[in-house]
Amino acid sequence: MANTNWAGNIEYFPTDFHQPSSTEEVQDLVSRATSVKVIGTRHSFNHIGSPTEVFISSRNLSRVVSIDRIEGSVWVQAGITYGELSLVLDSEGLALKNMASLPHISVGGAIATATHGSGFQNQCLSSQALALKFVLADGSLLEVDKHADPELFQACVVHLGAIGALVEVKLALVPRFEIAQSVFLNVKFESAVNQLMEILSLGYSVSLFTQWKGDCLDQIWVKRLPSEPSPDRFLNGIGASKAQQKVHPILDVDPVNCTDQLDIPGPSFDRLPHFKFDFTPSHGEELQSEYLIPQPYAQDALRALHAHQSAFDKHLLISEIRTIAADSALMSPFCAVDAMGIHFTWKKDWHSVKAILPLVESVLSQYQPKPHWGKLWAMKPKQVAQSYPGLSEFKKTIQKYDPNKKFQNPFLKELFED
Ligand SMILES: Cc1cc2nc3c(=O)[nH]c(=O)nc-3n(C[C@H](O)[C@H](O)[C@H](O)COP(=O)(O)OP(=O)(O)OC[C@H]3O[C@@H](n4cnc5c(N)ncnc54)[C@H](O)[C@@H]3O)c2cc1C
């Protein structure tokens, strides 16, 4: 097994590694362990998934269990990736409502950290869950249904790996649909910020990419339903030019691995992520941070970062700006908040990134930033945890199902300490 996360910035030192392929095996492993951590596709950048003793990979828990066409739902094992699942769904004429930038991440890991894509109407991926099946610390099974037990469900859907081993998830489906993706280049930063909400609502899912250099916002990616109007006129009107060939978010990188652009419609699973599923990034030469802020602060926050960009642009590969609709999960950064995500893909130099994060956070501090659970930040863990009004309810849920903190590692203990 790989003993690092995907980015290679976190080393895992398990004493006891397992890759079970059935719920029963997970039950047996968990019940016998005193400390256990389950890991998905290892795409988190911090120690949230680091083990202290028994380390369980969900990689062999990757089956589609059953599809219910009447309800519009699918039960999957939690280790399946969105790419693997989407291929099955597409062949059945079905799809997920939204996806993240990369289809290579596991459903269980994405739900744990409130992973998201973009779109004013699109909630984070945890919100696609309709029911959850956990193996609890004593080895018993807990099934929680969103409609039958809404309070408990919202307390444990964004679970941070702290409730139990998630073995199966029921996800909501929609009929298969198509998306056409086009990219627009080089709009003036101030024009983009002045028209920010209009731009971000130009399609089903919109992302802005910038390297925070000069007065330019580099790219606007519009992913629209074929029935949605073309964004060309509006974007040309504010000075953006439509890319005539495929581009990568970082302009001088070969776009071969990006999903098709140039306004050519294709299945949603092959357009909503920025990167193709059949390209397999085995590791990454990057680090990531992201701050989720309430949408009313969006323009001010971007202007504030722009004023300080020369302090951090040299450490940056690319930055992405997206919108995420509010949800109800206690530990979701989008709980009751329509948010905008400001994401930073940093060069892989933790020493420099660690030094620059406090500045980025101080610039954003007046805009109620919440860091992405799976990425890197400098804020005090306790400060992050306490920014969640649902924290004490979440802690009560953990106490009920994992009283001996079997699923907690130092990262989570620091987060939850009183
Ligand atoms: C290249 C890249 C692109 C990304 N793009 C996006 C994006 O577009 N949007 C976004 O929001 N984030 C994005 N991320 C972040 C990523 O989605 C999250 O870190 C997510 O948690 C990764 O899923 P994973 O399966 O790799 O989780 P892991 O890193 O394996 O685990 C994350 C956490 O979940 C827990 N966990 C995982 N599976 C289980 C389980 N079955 N039972 C119990 N606990 C479990 C782990 O213990 C850990 O605490 C990206 C990351 C990378 C590297």
Tab-separated table of C-alpha atoms and ligand atoms in Angstrom:
chain	number	residue	atom	x	y	z
A	1	MET	CA	0.000	0.000	0.000
A	2	ALA	CA	1.105	3.582	-0.572
A	3	ASN	CA	2.242	5.047	2.734
A	4	THR	CA	1.464	8.630	1.780
A	5	ASN	CA	-1.570	10.600	0.697
A	6	TRP	CA	-2.055	11.426	-3.010
A	7	ALA	CA	-0.013	14.622	-2.802
A	8	GLY	CA	2.782	12.899	-0.894
A	9	ASN	CA	2.864	15.643	1.749
A	10	ILE	CA	1.421	13.383	4.478
A	11	GLU	CA	3.096	10.140	5.507
A	12	TYR	CA	0.930	7.440	7.034
A	13	PHE	CA	2.508	5.120	9.583
A	14	PRO	CA	-0.020	2.356	10.098
A	15	THR	CA	0.912	-0.525	12.303
A	16	ASP	CA	-1.773	-2.711	10.843
A	17	PHE	CA	-3.070	-2.175	7.258
A	18	HIS	CA	-6.168	-3.890	5.821
A	19	GLN	CA	-8.137	-3.715	2.593
A	20	PRO	CA	-11.412	-5.540	3.330
A	21	SER	CA	-13.954	-6.282	0.605
A	22	SER	CA	-17.055	-6.886	2.716
A	23	THR	CA	-18.972	-5.143	5.471
A	24	GLU	CA	-18.524	-8.238	7.659
A	25	GLU	CA	-14.740	-7.968	7.381
A	26	VAL	CA	-14.933	-4.287	8.361
A	27	GLN	CA	-17.134	-5.198	11.354
A	28	ASP	CA	-14.619	-7.791	12.471
A	29	LEU	CA	-11.627	-5.440	12.092
A	30	VAL	CA	-13.310	-2.500	13.825
A	31	SER	CA	-14.677	-4.494	16.745
A	32	ARG	CA	-11.224	-5.923	17.543
A	33	ALA	CA	-9.307	-2.625	17.175
A	34	THR	CA	-8.690	-0.053	19.886
A	35	SER	CA	-7.904	2.709	17.381
A	36	VAL	CA	-8.919	2.648	13.734
A	37	LYS	CA	-8.976	4.968	10.733
A	38	VAL	CA	-10.665	4.342	7.383
A	39	ILE	CA	-9.152	5.965	4.312
A	40	GLY	CA	-10.674	6.487	0.860
A	41	THR	CA	-8.630	7.547	-2.162
A	42	ARG	CA	-6.185	9.578	0.015
A	43	HIS	CA	-6.877	12.882	-1.755
A	44	SER	CA	-6.986	14.934	1.438
A	45	PHE	CA	-4.012	17.165	2.116
A	46	ASN	CA	-3.968	17.190	5.915
A	47	HIS	CA	-3.875	14.651	8.763
A	48	ILE	CA	-7.658	14.159	8.917
A	49	GLY	CA	-7.248	10.542	7.758
A	50	SER	CA	-3.961	9.658	9.459
A	51	PRO	CA	-4.058	6.361	11.376
A	52	THR	CA	-2.603	5.627	14.777
A	53	GLU	CA	-3.107	1.865	14.767
A	54	VAL	CA	-5.427	-0.104	12.478
A	55	PHE	CA	-5.678	1.421	8.992
A	56	ILE	CA	-8.520	0.316	6.718
A	57	SER	CA	-8.578	1.215	3.029
A	58	SER	CA	-12.030	1.300	1.436
A	59	ARG	CA	-10.518	0.593	-1.994
A	60	ASN	CA	-12.028	-2.908	-2.257
A	61	LEU	CA	-15.434	-1.682	-1.103
A	62	SER	CA	-16.241	-0.300	-4.532
A	63	ARG	CA	-19.391	-2.035	-5.793
A	64	VAL	CA	-22.680	-0.605	-6.939
A	65	VAL	CA	-25.052	-2.501	-4.641
A	66	SER	CA	-28.484	-1.705	-6.119
A	67	ILE	CA	-30.285	0.891	-8.199
A	68	ASP	CA	-33.855	1.969	-7.427
A	69	ARG	CA	-35.240	3.611	-10.556
A	70	ILE	CA	-38.552	4.486	-8.914
A	71	GLU	CA	-36.965	6.387	-6.031
A	72	GLY	CA	-34.113	7.634	-8.245
A	73	SER	CA	-31.359	6.334	-5.997
A	74	VAL	CA	-28.392	4.014	-5.849
A	75	TRP	CA	-26.773	2.141	-2.932
A	76	VAL	CA	-22.996	1.984	-3.343
A	77	GLN	CA	-20.141	0.772	-1.231
A	78	ALA	CA	-18.352	3.806	0.192
A	79	GLY	CA	-14.998	3.164	-1.502
A	80	ILE	CA	-16.328	3.499	-5.052
A	81	THR	CA	-15.012	6.526	-6.931
A	82	TYR	CA	-17.315	9.005	-8.642
A	83	GLY	CA	-15.741	8.035	-11.966
A	84	GLU	CA	-16.426	4.306	-11.467
A	85	LEU	CA	-19.988	5.015	-10.356
A	86	SER	CA	-20.721	7.461	-13.189
A	87	LEU	CA	-19.811	4.933	-15.870
A	88	VAL	CA	-22.352	2.473	-14.425
A	89	LEU	CA	-25.015	5.149	-14.031
A	90	ASP	CA	-24.507	6.505	-17.547
A	91	SER	CA	-25.038	3.048	-19.029
A	92	GLU	CA	-28.358	2.945	-17.100
A	93	GLY	CA	-29.453	6.396	-18.358
A	94	LEU	CA	-28.809	7.938	-14.923
A	95	ALA	CA	-26.422	10.484	-13.393
A	96	LEU	CA	-25.422	12.353	-10.248
A	97	LYS	CA	-26.578	15.955	-10.046
A	98	ASN	CA	-23.062	17.328	-9.584
A	99	MET	CA	-19.428	16.311	-9.275
A	100	ALA	CA	-16.136	17.712	-7.979
A	101	SER	CA	-13.234	18.778	-10.206
A	102	LEU	CA	-11.779	15.285	-10.166
A	103	PRO	CA	-13.730	11.992	-10.553
A	104	HIS	CA	-11.007	9.915	-8.901
A	105	ILE	CA	-12.097	10.525	-5.305
A	106	SER	CA	-14.150	8.061	-3.244
A	107	VAL	CA	-17.772	8.676	-2.300
A	108	GLY	CA	-17.078	7.980	1.399
A	109	GLY	CA	-14.128	10.383	1.531
A	110	ALA	CA	-15.937	13.132	-0.381
A	111	ILE	CA	-18.978	12.931	1.886
A	112	ALA	CA	-16.739	12.975	4.977
A	113	THR	CA	-15.244	16.360	4.071
A	114	ALA	CA	-18.169	18.127	2.300
A	115	THR	CA	-16.383	18.007	-1.034
A	116	HIS	CA	-18.120	20.196	-3.613
A	117	GLY	CA	-18.325	21.190	-7.241
A	118	SER	CA	-19.845	24.474	-8.403
A	119	GLY	CA	-23.253	25.986	-9.152
A	120	PHE	CA	-25.723	28.280	-7.416
A	121	GLN	CA	-28.262	25.446	-7.344
A	122	ASN	CA	-25.746	22.735	-6.510
A	123	GLN	CA	-25.099	21.694	-2.927
A	124	CYS	CA	-21.939	19.861	-1.876
A	125	LEU	CA	-21.606	16.146	-2.632
A	126	SER	CA	-22.572	15.131	0.941
A	127	SER	CA	-26.041	16.487	0.121
A	128	GLN	CA	-26.500	13.803	-2.528
A	129	ALA	CA	-26.588	11.197	0.262
A	130	LEU	CA	-30.031	9.843	1.194
A	131	ALA	CA	-28.913	7.177	3.660
A	132	LEU	CA	-25.685	6.075	5.327
A	133	LYS	CA	-24.542	2.718	6.691
A	134	PHE	CA	-21.762	2.886	9.304
A	135	VAL	CA	-19.876	0.155	11.117
A	136	LEU	CA	-19.737	1.545	14.649
A	137	ALA	CA	-16.919	1.185	17.163
A	138	ASP	CA	-18.405	-2.008	18.676
A	139	GLY	CA	-18.757	-3.576	15.224
A	140	SER	CA	-22.522	-3.109	15.003
A	141	LEU	CA	-24.241	-1.501	12.005
A	142	LEU	CA	-25.999	1.867	12.084
A	143	GLU	CA	-28.222	2.814	9.147
A	144	VAL	CA	-29.388	6.423	9.063
A	145	ASP	CA	-32.012	7.632	6.609
A	146	LYS	CA	-32.295	11.292	5.639
A	147	HIS	CA	-36.088	11.326	5.656
A	148	ALA	CA	-36.807	8.857	8.459
A	149	ASP	CA	-34.331	10.398	10.910
A	150	PRO	CA	-33.440	13.878	9.636
A	151	GLU	CA	-31.757	15.176	12.806
A	152	LEU	CA	-29.430	12.241	13.236
A	153	PHE	CA	-28.738	12.190	9.506
A	154	GLN	CA	-27.660	15.845	9.421
A	155	ALA	CA	-25.517	15.228	12.501
A	156	CYS	CA	-23.504	12.503	10.839
A	157	VAL	CA	-23.497	12.995	7.083
A	158	VAL	CA	-20.438	15.298	6.972
A	159	HIS	CA	-18.763	12.842	9.332
A	160	LEU	CA	-15.044	13.782	9.163
A	161	GLY	CA	-14.332	10.075	9.667
A	162	ALA	CA	-15.348	10.448	13.317
A	163	ILE	CA	-18.635	8.523	13.541
A	164	GLY	CA	-17.651	5.091	12.270
A	165	ALA	CA	-16.516	3.239	9.169
A	166	LEU	CA	-18.872	4.255	6.383
A	167	VAL	CA	-19.482	1.096	4.395
A	168	GLU	CA	-22.463	1.969	2.190
A	169	VAL	CA	-24.206	5.118	0.994
A	170	LYS	CA	-27.509	5.687	-0.793
A	171	LEU	CA	-27.183	8.558	-3.279
A	172	ALA	CA	-29.875	10.556	-5.085
A	173	LEU	CA	-29.896	10.270	-8.869
A	174	VAL	CA	-31.230	12.289	-11.769
A	175	PRO	CA	-31.823	11.198	-15.354
A	176	ARG	CA	-28.685	11.227	-17.554
A	177	PHE	CA	-28.055	14.757	-18.862
A	178	GLU	CA	-25.582	16.555	-21.053
A	179	ILE	CA	-23.350	19.548	-20.437
A	180	ALA	CA	-21.447	21.754	-22.882
A	181	GLN	CA	-18.308	23.387	-21.548
A	182	SER	CA	-16.623	26.519	-22.870
A	183	VAL	CA	-13.769	28.629	-21.581
A	184	PHE	CA	-13.362	32.395	-21.752
A	185	LEU	CA	-10.041	34.159	-21.311
A	186	ASN	CA	-8.516	37.344	-19.951
A	187	VAL	CA	-11.197	39.476	-18.425
A	188	LYS	CA	-10.177	42.495	-16.359
A	189	PHE	CA	-10.231	41.573	-12.662
A	190	GLU	CA	-12.423	44.556	-11.720
A	191	SER	CA	-14.961	43.853	-14.525
A	192	ALA	CA	-15.206	40.251	-13.365
A	193	VAL	CA	-15.679	41.219	-9.718
A	194	ASN	CA	-18.236	43.915	-10.564
A	195	GLN	CA	-20.299	41.312	-12.450
A	196	LEU	CA	-19.334	38.393	-10.198
A	197	MET	CA	-22.757	36.961	-9.417
A	198	GLU	CA	-23.932	37.372	-13.029
A	199	ILE	CA	-20.848	35.491	-14.249
A	200	LEU	CA	-21.186	32.730	-11.680
A	201	SER	CA	-24.801	32.203	-12.761
A	202	LEU	CA	-24.066	31.937	-16.488
A	203	GLY	CA	-24.436	28.160	-16.448
A	204	TYR	CA	-25.206	25.026	-14.448
A	205	SER	CA	-21.663	25.069	-13.021
A	206	VAL	CA	-19.182	27.918	-13.364
A	207	SER	CA	-15.557	28.195	-12.210
A	208	LEU	CA	-13.226	31.156	-12.358
A	209	PHE	CA	-9.491	30.489	-12.490
A	210	THR	CA	-6.802	33.025	-11.734
A	211	GLN	CA	-3.115	33.132	-10.882
A	212	TRP	CA	-3.648	36.432	-9.031
A	213	LYS	CA	-1.259	38.334	-11.277
A	214	GLY	CA	-1.716	41.893	-12.493
A	215	ASP	CA	-5.235	43.142	-13.196
A	216	CYS	CA	-6.429	40.122	-15.093
A	217	LEU	CA	-8.683	37.217	-14.185
A	218	ASP	CA	-7.354	34.398	-16.355
A	219	GLN	CA	-10.244	32.069	-17.181
A	220	ILE	CA	-13.999	31.591	-16.838
A	221	TRP	CA	-15.226	28.011	-17.315
A	222	VAL	CA	-18.947	27.801	-18.075
A	223	LYS	CA	-20.554	24.356	-17.948
A	224	ARG	CA	-24.114	24.754	-19.206
A	225	LEU	CA	-27.079	22.609	-20.022
A	226	PRO	CA	-27.689	22.679	-23.780
A	227	SER	CA	-31.039	24.360	-22.946
A	228	GLU	CA	-29.318	27.252	-21.129
A	229	PRO	CA	-28.521	30.366	-23.194
A	230	SER	CA	-25.015	30.839	-24.546
A	231	PRO	CA	-22.810	32.979	-22.260
A	232	ASP	CA	-20.856	34.347	-25.251
A	233	ARG	CA	-22.602	37.684	-25.615
A	234	PHE	CA	-22.440	38.578	-21.937
A	235	LEU	CA	-18.801	37.565	-21.548
A	236	ASN	CA	-17.673	39.192	-24.795
A	237	GLY	CA	-19.473	42.292	-23.545
A	238	ILE	CA	-17.218	42.480	-20.494
A	239	GLY	CA	-14.086	41.928	-22.556
A	240	ALA	CA	-13.521	38.161	-22.254
A	241	SER	CA	-12.567	36.217	-25.380
A	242	LYS	CA	-13.752	32.659	-26.018
A	243	ALA	CA	-10.968	30.069	-26.160
A	244	GLN	CA	-10.735	28.566	-29.640
A	245	GLN	CA	-8.773	25.564	-28.459
A	246	LYS	CA	-8.837	23.423	-25.346
A	247	VAL	CA	-7.028	24.917	-22.367
A	248	HIS	CA	-5.819	23.745	-18.954
A	249	PRO	CA	-6.640	25.902	-15.893
A	250	ILE	CA	-2.895	26.666	-15.811
A	251	LEU	CA	-2.488	28.084	-19.305
A	252	ASP	CA	0.958	26.706	-20.102
A	253	VAL	CA	0.057	23.120	-19.082
A	254	ASP	CA	-1.016	20.609	-21.778
A	255	PRO	CA	-4.849	20.300	-21.581
A	256	VAL	CA	-4.884	16.691	-22.820
A	257	ASN	CA	-6.262	15.482	-19.458
A	258	CYS	CA	-9.035	18.074	-19.264
A	259	THR	CA	-12.616	17.145	-20.089
A	260	ASP	CA	-13.797	18.288	-23.518
A	261	GLN	CA	-14.471	21.991	-23.984
A	262	LEU	CA	-15.279	24.103	-27.090
A	263	ASP	CA	-19.015	23.960	-26.318
A	264	ILE	CA	-19.323	20.328	-27.426
A	265	PRO	CA	-22.109	18.661	-25.404
A	266	GLY	CA	-21.293	15.389	-23.672
A	267	PRO	CA	-22.405	13.305	-20.676
A	268	SER	CA	-22.429	15.338	-17.478
A	269	PHE	CA	-19.902	13.019	-15.780
A	270	ASP	CA	-17.441	13.847	-18.568
A	271	ARG	CA	-17.915	17.628	-18.376
A	272	LEU	CA	-18.669	18.609	-14.750
A	273	PRO	CA	-15.245	17.433	-13.507
A	274	HIS	CA	-12.423	19.459	-15.031
A	275	PHE	CA	-10.324	16.328	-15.498
A	276	LYS	CA	-11.055	13.116	-17.356
A	277	PHE	CA	-11.601	9.905	-15.422
A	278	ASP	CA	-9.469	7.797	-17.778
A	279	PHE	CA	-6.473	9.946	-16.941
A	280	THR	CA	-5.160	8.626	-13.629
A	281	PRO	CA	-3.108	11.085	-11.605
A	282	SER	CA	-1.151	8.735	-9.353
A	283	HIS	CA	0.281	11.570	-7.313
A	284	GLY	CA	0.302	15.346	-7.310
A	285	GLU	CA	2.979	17.981	-7.361
A	286	GLU	CA	0.774	20.429	-5.491
A	287	LEU	CA	-0.793	21.396	-2.193
A	288	GLN	CA	-4.296	22.789	-1.767
A	289	SER	CA	-6.144	25.188	0.539
A	290	GLU	CA	-9.692	26.472	0.233
A	291	TYR	CA	-11.798	28.920	2.213
A	292	LEU	CA	-15.573	28.910	2.065
A	293	ILE	CA	-17.179	32.278	2.730
A	294	PRO	CA	-20.799	33.466	2.697
A	295	GLN	CA	-21.743	34.780	-0.747
A	296	PRO	CA	-22.635	38.308	0.442
A	297	TYR	CA	-18.906	38.805	1.176
A	298	ALA	CA	-17.760	37.406	-2.166
A	299	GLN	CA	-16.814	40.616	-3.945
A	300	ASP	CA	-15.163	42.254	-0.943
A	301	ALA	CA	-13.158	39.116	-0.217
A	302	LEU	CA	-11.853	38.891	-3.786
A	303	ARG	CA	-10.918	42.583	-3.819
A	304	ALA	CA	-9.115	42.185	-0.493
A	305	LEU	CA	-7.083	39.246	-1.829
A	306	HIS	CA	-6.328	41.176	-5.025
A	307	ALA	CA	-4.848	43.984	-2.940
A	308	HIS	CA	-2.462	41.478	-1.312
A	309	GLN	CA	-1.788	39.183	-4.278
A	310	SER	CA	1.885	40.086	-4.641
A	311	ALA	CA	2.472	38.514	-1.211
A	312	PHE	CA	1.284	35.058	-2.269
A	313	ASP	CA	1.169	34.795	-6.104
A	314	LYS	CA	4.679	33.364	-6.413
A	315	HIS	CA	3.696	30.309	-4.357
A	316	LEU	CA	0.603	29.647	-6.412
A	317	LEU	CA	-0.081	27.330	-9.348
A	318	ILE	CA	-3.714	28.357	-9.755
A	319	SER	CA	-6.708	29.591	-7.791
A	320	GLU	CA	-10.341	28.585	-8.418
A	321	ILE	CA	-13.536	30.386	-7.427
A	322	ARG	CA	-16.843	28.477	-7.249
A	323	THR	CA	-20.286	28.718	-5.640
A	324	ILE	CA	-21.974	26.125	-3.423
A	325	ALA	CA	-25.612	26.142	-2.287
A	326	ALA	CA	-26.550	25.956	1.396
A	327	ASP	CA	-27.341	22.638	3.070
A	328	SER	CA	-28.329	21.426	6.542
A	329	ALA	CA	-25.461	19.193	7.668
A	330	LEU	CA	-24.090	20.225	11.076
A	331	MET	CA	-20.421	20.005	10.096
A	332	SER	CA	-20.821	21.257	6.537
A	333	PRO	CA	-19.168	24.622	5.844
A	334	PHE	CA	-22.312	25.308	3.811
A	335	CYS	CA	-24.746	24.670	6.681
A	336	ALA	CA	-27.418	27.369	6.188
A	337	VAL	CA	-24.915	29.371	4.106
A	338	ASP	CA	-24.858	29.919	0.338
A	339	ALA	CA	-21.117	30.065	-0.094
A	340	MET	CA	-18.322	30.950	-2.442
A	341	GLY	CA	-15.166	28.838	-2.359
A	342	ILE	CA	-11.792	30.492	-2.899
A	343	HIS	CA	-9.397	27.673	-3.636
A	344	PHE	CA	-5.600	27.810	-3.910
A	345	THR	CA	-3.489	25.156	-5.620
A	346	TRP	CA	-0.040	25.874	-4.257
A	347	LYS	CA	3.369	24.812	-5.481
A	348	LYS	CA	4.510	21.815	-3.471
A	349	ASP	CA	6.629	23.687	-0.954
A	350	TRP	CA	4.991	23.289	2.463
A	351	HIS	CA	7.573	25.479	4.141
A	352	SER	CA	6.562	28.507	2.002
A	353	VAL	CA	2.862	27.666	1.950
A	354	LYS	CA	2.784	27.306	5.731
A	355	ALA	CA	4.383	30.721	6.025
A	356	ILE	CA	1.910	32.406	3.658
A	357	LEU	CA	-1.370	30.852	4.910
A	358	PRO	CA	-1.674	33.123	7.991
A	359	LEU	CA	-1.522	36.166	5.714
A	360	VAL	CA	-4.211	34.783	3.370
A	361	GLU	CA	-6.340	33.936	6.405
A	362	SER	CA	-5.883	37.354	7.956
A	363	VAL	CA	-6.959	39.008	4.684
A	364	LEU	CA	-10.085	36.819	4.660
A	365	SER	CA	-10.716	36.915	8.406
A	366	GLN	CA	-13.474	39.536	8.310
A	367	TYR	CA	-15.467	37.411	5.841
A	368	GLN	CA	-16.143	34.414	8.119
A	369	PRO	CA	-13.918	31.944	6.236
A	370	LYS	CA	-14.240	28.235	6.937
A	371	PRO	CA	-11.383	26.080	5.634
A	372	HIS	CA	-12.173	23.006	3.524
A	373	TRP	CA	-11.965	19.973	5.835
A	374	GLY	CA	-9.682	18.063	3.460
A	375	LYS	CA	-7.191	20.796	2.634
A	376	LEU	CA	-4.446	22.812	4.365
A	377	TRP	CA	-4.954	25.738	6.690
A	378	ALA	CA	-3.170	27.603	9.497
A	379	MET	CA	-6.079	28.564	11.758
A	380	LYS	CA	-6.211	26.994	15.221
A	381	PRO	CA	-8.225	23.730	15.054
A	382	LYS	CA	-10.373	24.823	17.992
A	383	GLN	CA	-11.183	28.131	16.279
A	384	VAL	CA	-12.258	26.241	13.146
A	385	ALA	CA	-14.415	23.782	15.111
A	386	GLN	CA	-16.048	26.538	17.145
A	387	SER	CA	-17.132	28.368	14.002
A	388	TYR	CA	-19.697	25.552	13.564
A	389	PRO	CA	-22.917	26.229	15.492
A	390	GLY	CA	-23.676	22.486	15.304
A	391	LEU	CA	-20.388	21.453	16.953
A	392	SER	CA	-21.789	20.441	20.344
A	393	GLU	CA	-24.533	18.352	18.715
A	394	PHE	CA	-21.909	16.664	16.520
A	395	LYS	CA	-19.756	15.960	19.577
A	396	LYS	CA	-22.776	14.429	21.343
A	397	THR	CA	-23.330	12.172	18.334
A	398	ILE	CA	-19.695	11.061	18.420
A	399	GLN	CA	-19.922	10.470	22.170
A	400	LYS	CA	-23.005	8.291	21.631
A	401	TYR	CA	-21.532	6.110	18.885
A	402	ASP	CA	-17.802	6.212	19.618
A	403	PRO	CA	-17.491	6.841	23.369
A	404	ASN	CA	-13.905	5.572	23.518
A	405	LYS	CA	-12.792	7.702	20.556
A	406	LYS	CA	-11.763	4.657	18.535
A	407	PHE	CA	-12.098	6.628	15.279
A	408	GLN	CA	-10.225	9.692	16.523
A	409	ASN	CA	-6.666	10.544	15.601
A	410	PRO	CA	-4.652	13.535	16.910
A	411	PHE	CA	-6.114	15.782	14.150
A	412	LEU	CA	-9.685	15.118	15.280
A	413	LYS	CA	-8.829	15.183	19.001
A	414	GLU	CA	-7.344	18.646	18.630
A	415	LEU	CA	-10.413	19.777	16.718
A	416	PHE	CA	-12.852	18.499	19.329
A	417	GLU	CA	-11.007	19.174	22.579
A	418	ASP	CA	-12.932	21.349	25.056
B	1	LIG	C1	-6.518	16.766	-7.299
B	1	LIG	C2	-7.574	17.028	-6.274
B	1	LIG	C3	-8.742	17.654	-6.648
B	1	LIG	C4	-9.726	17.934	-5.697
B	1	LIG	N1	-10.867	18.566	-6.094
B	1	LIG	C5	-11.782	18.918	-5.175
B	1	LIG	C6	-12.967	19.605	-5.566
B	1	LIG	O1	-13.211	19.842	-6.743
B	1	LIG	N2	-13.826	19.989	-4.591
B	1	LIG	C7	-13.586	19.736	-3.275
B	1	LIG	O2	-14.396	20.130	-2.444
B	1	LIG	N3	-12.500	19.045	-2.874
B	1	LIG	C8	-11.606	18.636	-3.806
B	1	LIG	N4	-10.495	17.930	-3.403
B	1	LIG	C9	-10.397	17.500	-1.998
B	1	LIG	C10	-10.994	16.096	-1.851
B	1	LIG	O3	-12.217	15.985	-2.506
B	1	LIG	C11	-11.251	15.750	-0.380
B	1	LIG	O4	-10.055	15.800	0.303
B	1	LIG	C12	-11.912	14.360	-0.212
B	1	LIG	O5	-12.052	14.080	1.151
B	1	LIG	C13	-11.114	13.289	-0.885
B	1	LIG	O6	-11.784	12.050	-0.845
B	1	LIG	P1	-10.914	10.766	-0.501
B	1	LIG	O7	-11.741	9.556	-0.738
B	1	LIG	O8	-9.624	10.826	-1.206
B	1	LIG	O9	-10.746	10.990	1.050
B	1	LIG	P2	-9.515	10.590	1.981
B	1	LIG	O10	-8.471	11.629	1.879
B	1	LIG	O11	-9.117	9.196	1.702
B	1	LIG	O12	-10.224	10.679	3.406
B	1	LIG	C14	-10.776	11.897	3.834
B	1	LIG	C15	-11.417	11.709	5.201
B	1	LIG	O13	-12.546	10.856	5.097
B	1	LIG	C16	-12.416	9.735	5.962
B	1	LIG	N5	-12.978	8.593	5.250
B	1	LIG	C17	-12.799	8.284	3.947
B	1	LIG	N6	-13.523	7.199	3.635
B	1	LIG	C18	-14.151	6.823	4.768
B	1	LIG	C19	-15.050	5.761	5.086
B	1	LIG	N7	-15.451	4.898	4.171
B	1	LIG	N8	-15.501	5.658	6.352
B	1	LIG	C20	-15.108	6.536	7.299
B	1	LIG	N9	-14.262	7.574	7.048
B	1	LIG	C21	-13.802	7.699	5.793
B	1	LIG	C22	-10.925	9.600	6.205
B	1	LIG	O14	-10.661	8.973	7.448
B	1	LIG	C23	-10.512	11.061	6.236
B	1	LIG	O15	-10.822	11.583	7.489
B	1	LIG	C24	-9.520	17.589	-4.330
B	1	LIG	C25	-8.342	16.921	-3.955
B	1	LIG	C26	-7.384	16.638	-4.925
B	1	LIG	C27	-6.142	15.917	-4.527
